[in-house]
């Protein structure tokens, strides 16, 4: 395949922030991960007695927010920070179900067929709130939405379309989504155990985050500190099943292969892998198979944060890029919360405790319903 | 971004005025109104196990893709493997979202339908297309936040430019159900093009985020389709 012309400029992460079940900010997230904390809590915002479980990694403050306003309240927590947006800043968002509580409320309370909503509440909210001049749009590739938006943003900058893109991502724990994952029988009855032989499903979470990407020229002009470089990326479809991964992981394998090839780095150059690691039987088995296929017996340390902060769906890829960047800077990989008995195929590489690493590249991977897979290589600055 | 010549290999549409493709000689229009009935026969004459479980949004996307590929002369079996698909939508899966949540309410989630839930992500339509035609390129849904209905077309052209695929199926897909619930001037319909980059001079050129047809800027999907159908013999292949 013909290669893109990206490579003329480095694409820097100049800022990021997030809200997770551990609270506001990257610092509390990072410290909680290292402290082996698990953010799963009893759900209070809707009745769960008929579902597989009753826990999720909820942002506690949102429980008291009225139904229908939680999504914007989550975004608002991030907007309180002075998030800058230049005249040419492009906005990309990544959410799977946006403010789905509006639909829930409409169906529960209205007999009319019309709820007269914005077509893209998250985009509209952020354009207004951040005073962004360019129009924005949402990228939806299910659980790979944020990583797709980030690689799309990197292409835009790399190809000289703009010098700054801000990617926002968010999803909330809603009855709509919770009931669906319960019905699909992919939720664990108790907890998430990524890469564990006894894993039996995921735990949902909610999160929001943003990441500002800049060209190197812009970064220098604005005298910003780089938090990392989005070095390369790959994206590929399984063409296999809409809700189950290809057991052989051919889509993820292609995505990783393309990312490594684009970066011209050998698999052995990676210091760590932040895997999708949902804790479902088939996702983790597929990832393990692919990691062994790509890296052989030299798999770098593999971790997943979903045993601690749950699976936040749309934003998970963005939160994981933030964690991966922090991990590179600290040269430290966080433990996999929930892991007790690692899968034999990967037991030498997954980490039940924090682990020192030594290297300048890390890989993050995501896979989503619809059969889409992404791989991002991040470089330490 | 330098000039990029784009070859439109084929295209098809389902709108309230009917079903057509670029090479069949019909004029394109996109009025408000109900879309034609989406029958399985438009996709295949054989029994199809997946058809019955699809929501209308997925059916529209799948049929429009199938007709566009046929219009492009791409065989449904020997399809090129590095095809990407990018589609913009206003309401996406809103119709099935509504139907799914209606299954959640009666017994507090006990009867929630996993089959309906699977289609509450608008990109699952792309998964259906990818499974049927073996597409292994990027597959993404972009929200259509402007009235031009062009996000998918422009997104697809950008994927070609970025080198993330060799060919792309790109377009717009929205069924009429649910459109009255949002503020939009977009119309119901599924309008898809099959495109590739070409080194030859082409009437369709992309430059600095502008799409030009014989030098005139194209500002919306209806204008683009009218140009393509009026000039079908100079454009295709």
PDB file of C-alpha atoms in Angstrom, chain A residues 155-309:
ATOM      1  CA  UNK A 155      -2.843  12.689   9.911  1.00  0.00           C
ATOM      2  CA  UNK A 156      -4.397  16.153   9.678  1.00  0.00           C
ATOM      3  CA  UNK A 157      -1.377  17.738  11.316  1.00  0.00           C
ATOM      4  CA  UNK A 158       1.139  15.543   9.511  1.00  0.00           C
ATOM      5  CA  UNK A 159      -0.387  16.434   6.167  1.00  0.00           C
ATOM      6  CA  UNK A 160      -0.345  20.140   6.903  1.00  0.00           C
ATOM      7  CA  UNK A 161      -4.123  20.639   7.027  1.00  0.00           C
ATOM      8  CA  UNK A 162      -3.834  22.297  10.417  1.00  0.00           C
ATOM      9  CA  UNK A 163      -1.231  22.713  13.111  1.00  0.00           C
ATOM     10  CA  UNK A 164      -3.412  21.942  16.119  1.00  0.00           C
ATOM     11  CA  UNK A 165      -6.208  19.489  16.835  1.00  0.00           C
ATOM     12  CA  UNK A 166      -7.936  18.946  20.147  1.00  0.00           C
ATOM     13  CA  UNK A 167      -9.508  15.539  20.615  1.00  0.00           C
ATOM     14  CA  UNK A 168     -12.177  15.194  23.293  1.00  0.00           C
ATOM     15  CA  UNK A 169     -13.652  11.893  24.296  1.00  0.00           C
ATOM     16  CA  UNK A 170     -16.371  10.927  26.748  1.00  0.00           C
ATOM     17  CA  UNK A 171     -18.996   8.341  27.610  1.00  0.00           C
ATOM     18  CA  UNK A 172     -21.092   7.841  30.726  1.00  0.00           C
ATOM     19  CA  UNK A 173     -22.459   4.782  32.475  1.00  0.00           C
ATOM     20  CA  UNK A 174     -26.089   4.764  31.381  1.00  0.00           C
ATOM     21  CA  UNK A 175     -28.878   2.243  31.750  1.00  0.00           C
ATOM     22  CA  UNK A 176     -29.043   2.034  27.963  1.00  0.00           C
ATOM     23  CA  UNK A 177     -25.462   0.834  27.613  1.00  0.00           C
ATOM     24  CA  UNK A 178     -25.315  -1.131  30.865  1.00  0.00           C
ATOM     25  CA  UNK A 179     -28.398  -3.169  29.992  1.00  0.00           C
ATOM     26  CA  UNK A 180     -27.010  -3.853  26.529  1.00  0.00           C
ATOM     27  CA  UNK A 181     -23.673  -5.192  27.716  1.00  0.00           C
ATOM     28  CA  UNK A 182     -25.522  -7.273  30.288  1.00  0.00           C
ATOM     29  CA  UNK A 183     -27.783  -8.680  27.555  1.00  0.00           C
ATOM     30  CA  UNK A 184     -24.764  -9.482  25.395  1.00  0.00           C
ATOM     31  CA  UNK A 185     -23.335 -11.424  28.352  1.00  0.00           C
ATOM     32  CA  UNK A 186     -19.931  -9.811  28.120  1.00  0.00           C
ATOM     33  CA  UNK A 187     -19.987  -8.281  31.604  1.00  0.00           C
ATOM     34  CA  UNK A 188     -18.337 -10.026  34.521  1.00  0.00           C
ATOM     35  CA  UNK A 189     -20.634 -10.818  37.441  1.00  0.00           C
ATOM     36  CA  UNK A 190     -18.071  -9.413  39.847  1.00  0.00           C
ATOM     37  CA  UNK A 191     -14.874  -7.816  38.543  1.00  0.00           C
ATOM     38  CA  UNK A 192     -12.614  -7.334  35.569  1.00  0.00           C
ATOM     39  CA  UNK A 193      -9.514  -9.545  35.290  1.00  0.00           C
ATOM     40  CA  UNK A 194      -7.601  -8.550  32.156  1.00  0.00           C
ATOM     41  CA  UNK A 195      -5.340 -11.299  30.776  1.00  0.00           C
ATOM     42  CA  UNK A 196      -6.262 -13.668  33.627  1.00  0.00           C
ATOM     43  CA  UNK A 197      -7.134 -17.334  33.040  1.00  0.00           C
ATOM     44  CA  UNK A 198     -10.289 -16.815  35.113  1.00  0.00           C
ATOM     45  CA  UNK A 199     -11.467 -13.652  33.378  1.00  0.00           C
ATOM     46  CA  UNK A 200     -15.169 -13.667  32.698  1.00  0.00           C
ATOM     47  CA  UNK A 201     -16.077 -10.299  31.320  1.00  0.00           C
ATOM     48  CA  UNK A 202     -15.678  -6.567  31.501  1.00  0.00           C
ATOM     49  CA  UNK A 203     -16.826  -3.948  33.965  1.00  0.00           C
ATOM     50  CA  UNK A 204     -18.143  -0.743  32.453  1.00  0.00           C
ATOM     51  CA  UNK A 205     -16.730   2.617  33.366  1.00  0.00           C
ATOM     52  CA  UNK A 206     -17.177   6.253  32.501  1.00  0.00           C
ATOM     53  CA  UNK A 207     -14.574   8.848  31.681  1.00  0.00           C
ATOM     54  CA  UNK A 208     -13.830  11.991  29.775  1.00  0.00           C
ATOM     55  CA  UNK A 209     -10.594  13.389  28.556  1.00  0.00           C
ATOM     56  CA  UNK A 210      -8.937  15.608  26.045  1.00  0.00           C
ATOM     57  CA  UNK A 211      -5.620  15.629  24.305  1.00  0.00           C
ATOM     58  CA  UNK A 212      -4.118  18.523  22.365  1.00  0.00           C
ATOM     59  CA  UNK A 213      -1.942  17.582  19.409  1.00  0.00           C
ATOM     60  CA  UNK A 214       0.375  20.108  17.765  1.00  0.00           C
ATOM     61  CA  UNK A 215       2.900  20.257  14.987  1.00  0.00           C
ATOM     62  CA  UNK A 216       6.458  20.666  16.161  1.00  0.00           C
ATOM     63  CA  UNK A 217       6.583  24.146  14.655  1.00  0.00           C
ATOM     64  CA  UNK A 218       3.506  25.217  16.584  1.00  0.00           C
ATOM     65  CA  UNK A 219       4.823  23.662  19.777  1.00  0.00           C
ATOM     66  CA  UNK A 220       8.041  25.632  19.490  1.00  0.00           C
ATOM     67  CA  UNK A 221       6.223  28.833  18.557  1.00  0.00           C
ATOM     68  CA  UNK A 222       4.034  28.555  21.614  1.00  0.00           C
ATOM     69  CA  UNK A 223       6.904  27.519  23.837  1.00  0.00           C
ATOM     70  CA  UNK A 224       5.007  24.437  24.995  1.00  0.00           C
ATOM     71  CA  UNK A 225       6.475  21.349  26.589  1.00  0.00           C
ATOM     72  CA  UNK A 226       5.916  18.134  24.699  1.00  0.00           C
ATOM     73  CA  UNK A 227       4.335  15.341  26.716  1.00  0.00           C
ATOM     74  CA  UNK A 228       5.097  12.797  24.005  1.00  0.00           C
ATOM     75  CA  UNK A 229       4.967  12.237  20.281  1.00  0.00           C
ATOM     76  CA  UNK A 230       2.318  10.315  18.378  1.00  0.00           C
ATOM     77  CA  UNK A 231       4.914   8.518  16.335  1.00  0.00           C
ATOM     78  CA  UNK A 232       2.815   6.286  14.112  1.00  0.00           C
ATOM     79  CA  UNK A 233      -0.443   4.409  13.806  1.00  0.00           C
ATOM     80  CA  UNK A 234      -2.365   1.682  12.078  1.00  0.00           C
ATOM     81  CA  UNK A 235      -6.039   0.930  11.639  1.00  0.00           C
ATOM     82  CA  UNK A 236      -7.672  -2.144  10.130  1.00  0.00           C
ATOM     83  CA  UNK A 237     -10.972  -4.001  10.078  1.00  0.00           C
ATOM     84  CA  UNK A 238     -11.464  -7.677  10.940  1.00  0.00           C
ATOM     85  CA  UNK A 239     -14.241  -8.226   8.382  1.00  0.00           C
ATOM     86  CA  UNK A 240     -15.289 -11.051  10.678  1.00  0.00           C
ATOM     87  CA  UNK A 241     -18.105 -10.279  13.151  1.00  0.00           C
ATOM     88  CA  UNK A 242     -19.809  -7.144  14.415  1.00  0.00           C
ATOM     89  CA  UNK A 243     -19.518  -7.841  18.148  1.00  0.00           C
ATOM     90  CA  UNK A 244     -16.865 -10.553  18.456  1.00  0.00           C
ATOM     91  CA  UNK A 245     -13.176 -10.258  17.606  1.00  0.00           C
ATOM     92  CA  UNK A 246     -11.550 -12.353  14.919  1.00  0.00           C
ATOM     93  CA  UNK A 247     -10.043 -15.210  16.955  1.00  0.00           C
ATOM     94  CA  UNK A 248      -6.861 -14.971  14.894  1.00  0.00           C
ATOM     95  CA  UNK A 249      -6.675 -11.217  15.382  1.00  0.00           C
ATOM     96  CA  UNK A 250      -5.867 -10.476  11.752  1.00  0.00           C
ATOM     97  CA  UNK A 251      -7.208  -6.914  11.944  1.00  0.00           C
ATOM     98  CA  UNK A 252      -5.230  -6.049  15.063  1.00  0.00           C
ATOM     99  CA  UNK A 253      -2.150  -7.720  13.609  1.00  0.00           C
ATOM    100  CA  UNK A 254      -2.395  -5.564  10.477  1.00  0.00           C
ATOM    101  CA  UNK A 255      -2.918  -2.431  12.581  1.00  0.00           C
ATOM    102  CA  UNK A 256       0.183  -3.129  14.706  1.00  0.00           C
ATOM    103  CA  UNK A 257       2.241  -4.135  11.682  1.00  0.00           C
ATOM    104  CA  UNK A 258       1.301  -0.929   9.840  1.00  0.00           C
ATOM    105  CA  UNK A 259       2.074   1.203  12.888  1.00  0.00           C
ATOM    106  CA  UNK A 260       5.504  -0.338  13.380  1.00  0.00           C
ATOM    107  CA  UNK A 261       6.288  -0.128   9.679  1.00  0.00           C
ATOM    108  CA  UNK A 262       5.244   3.506   9.476  1.00  0.00           C
ATOM    109  CA  UNK A 263       7.502   4.320  12.419  1.00  0.00           C
ATOM    110  CA  UNK A 264      10.328   2.218  10.946  1.00  0.00           C
ATOM    111  CA  UNK A 265      10.900   0.618  14.312  1.00  0.00           C
ATOM    112  CA  UNK A 266      11.426  -3.025  15.147  1.00  0.00           C
ATOM    113  CA  UNK A 267       9.008  -4.798  17.509  1.00  0.00           C
ATOM    114  CA  UNK A 268      11.893  -5.163  19.981  1.00  0.00           C
ATOM    115  CA  UNK A 269      12.126  -1.380  20.311  1.00  0.00           C
ATOM    116  CA  UNK A 270       8.855  -1.148  22.216  1.00  0.00           C
ATOM    117  CA  UNK A 271       9.211  -0.708  25.946  1.00  0.00           C
ATOM    118  CA  UNK A 272       5.626  -1.663  26.793  1.00  0.00           C
ATOM    119  CA  UNK A 273       2.153  -2.338  25.453  1.00  0.00           C
ATOM    120  CA  UNK A 274      -0.996  -0.763  26.833  1.00  0.00           C
ATOM    121  CA  UNK A 275      -3.440  -3.371  25.551  1.00  0.00           C
ATOM    122  CA  UNK A 276      -7.172  -3.040  25.108  1.00  0.00           C
ATOM    123  CA  UNK A 277      -7.430  -5.736  27.818  1.00  0.00           C
ATOM    124  CA  UNK A 278     -11.162  -5.641  28.513  1.00  0.00           C
ATOM    125  CA  UNK A 279     -11.197  -8.814  30.591  1.00  0.00           C
ATOM    126  CA  UNK A 280     -13.557 -10.600  28.213  1.00  0.00           C
ATOM    127  CA  UNK A 281     -12.627 -14.129  27.235  1.00  0.00           C
ATOM    128  CA  UNK A 282     -12.367 -13.551  23.512  1.00  0.00           C
ATOM    129  CA  UNK A 283     -10.862 -10.058  23.349  1.00  0.00           C
ATOM    130  CA  UNK A 284      -7.967 -10.881  25.636  1.00  0.00           C
ATOM    131  CA  UNK A 285      -7.330 -14.240  23.937  1.00  0.00           C
ATOM    132  CA  UNK A 286      -7.207 -12.487  20.572  1.00  0.00           C
ATOM    133  CA  UNK A 287      -4.807  -9.824  21.860  1.00  0.00           C
ATOM    134  CA  UNK A 288      -2.523 -12.372  23.472  1.00  0.00           C
ATOM    135  CA  UNK A 289      -2.408 -14.361  20.227  1.00  0.00           C
ATOM    136  CA  UNK A 290      -1.515 -11.250  18.245  1.00  0.00           C
ATOM    137  CA  UNK A 291       1.134 -10.067  20.694  1.00  0.00           C
ATOM    138  CA  UNK A 292       2.805 -13.480  20.550  1.00  0.00           C
ATOM    139  CA  UNK A 293       2.610 -13.466  16.770  1.00  0.00           C
ATOM    140  CA  UNK A 294       4.175 -10.016  16.446  1.00  0.00           C
ATOM    141  CA  UNK A 295       6.719 -10.202  19.253  1.00  0.00           C
ATOM    142  CA  UNK A 296       7.417 -13.940  19.552  1.00  0.00           C
ATOM    143  CA  UNK A 297       9.150 -14.673  22.853  1.00  0.00           C
ATOM    144  CA  UNK A 298      10.140 -11.048  23.292  1.00  0.00           C
ATOM    145  CA  UNK A 299       6.829  -9.504  24.201  1.00  0.00           C
ATOM    146  CA  UNK A 300       7.406  -6.266  26.134  1.00  0.00           C
ATOM    147  CA  UNK A 301       5.531  -5.710  29.416  1.00  0.00           C
ATOM    148  CA  UNK A 302       1.786  -5.719  28.729  1.00  0.00           C
ATOM    149  CA  UNK A 303      -0.788  -3.972  30.879  1.00  0.00           C
ATOM    150  CA  UNK A 304      -4.411  -2.871  30.848  1.00  0.00           C
ATOM    151  CA  UNK A 305      -6.013  -0.184  32.987  1.00  0.00           C
ATOM    152  CA  UNK A 306      -9.541  -1.552  32.582  1.00  0.00           C
ATOM    153  CA  UNK A 307      -9.253  -3.671  35.721  1.00  0.00           C
ATOM    154  CA  UNK A 308      -9.006  -0.387  37.625  1.00  0.00           C
ATOM    155  CA  UNK A 309     -11.107   2.165  35.721  1.00  0.00           C
TER     156      UNK A 309
END
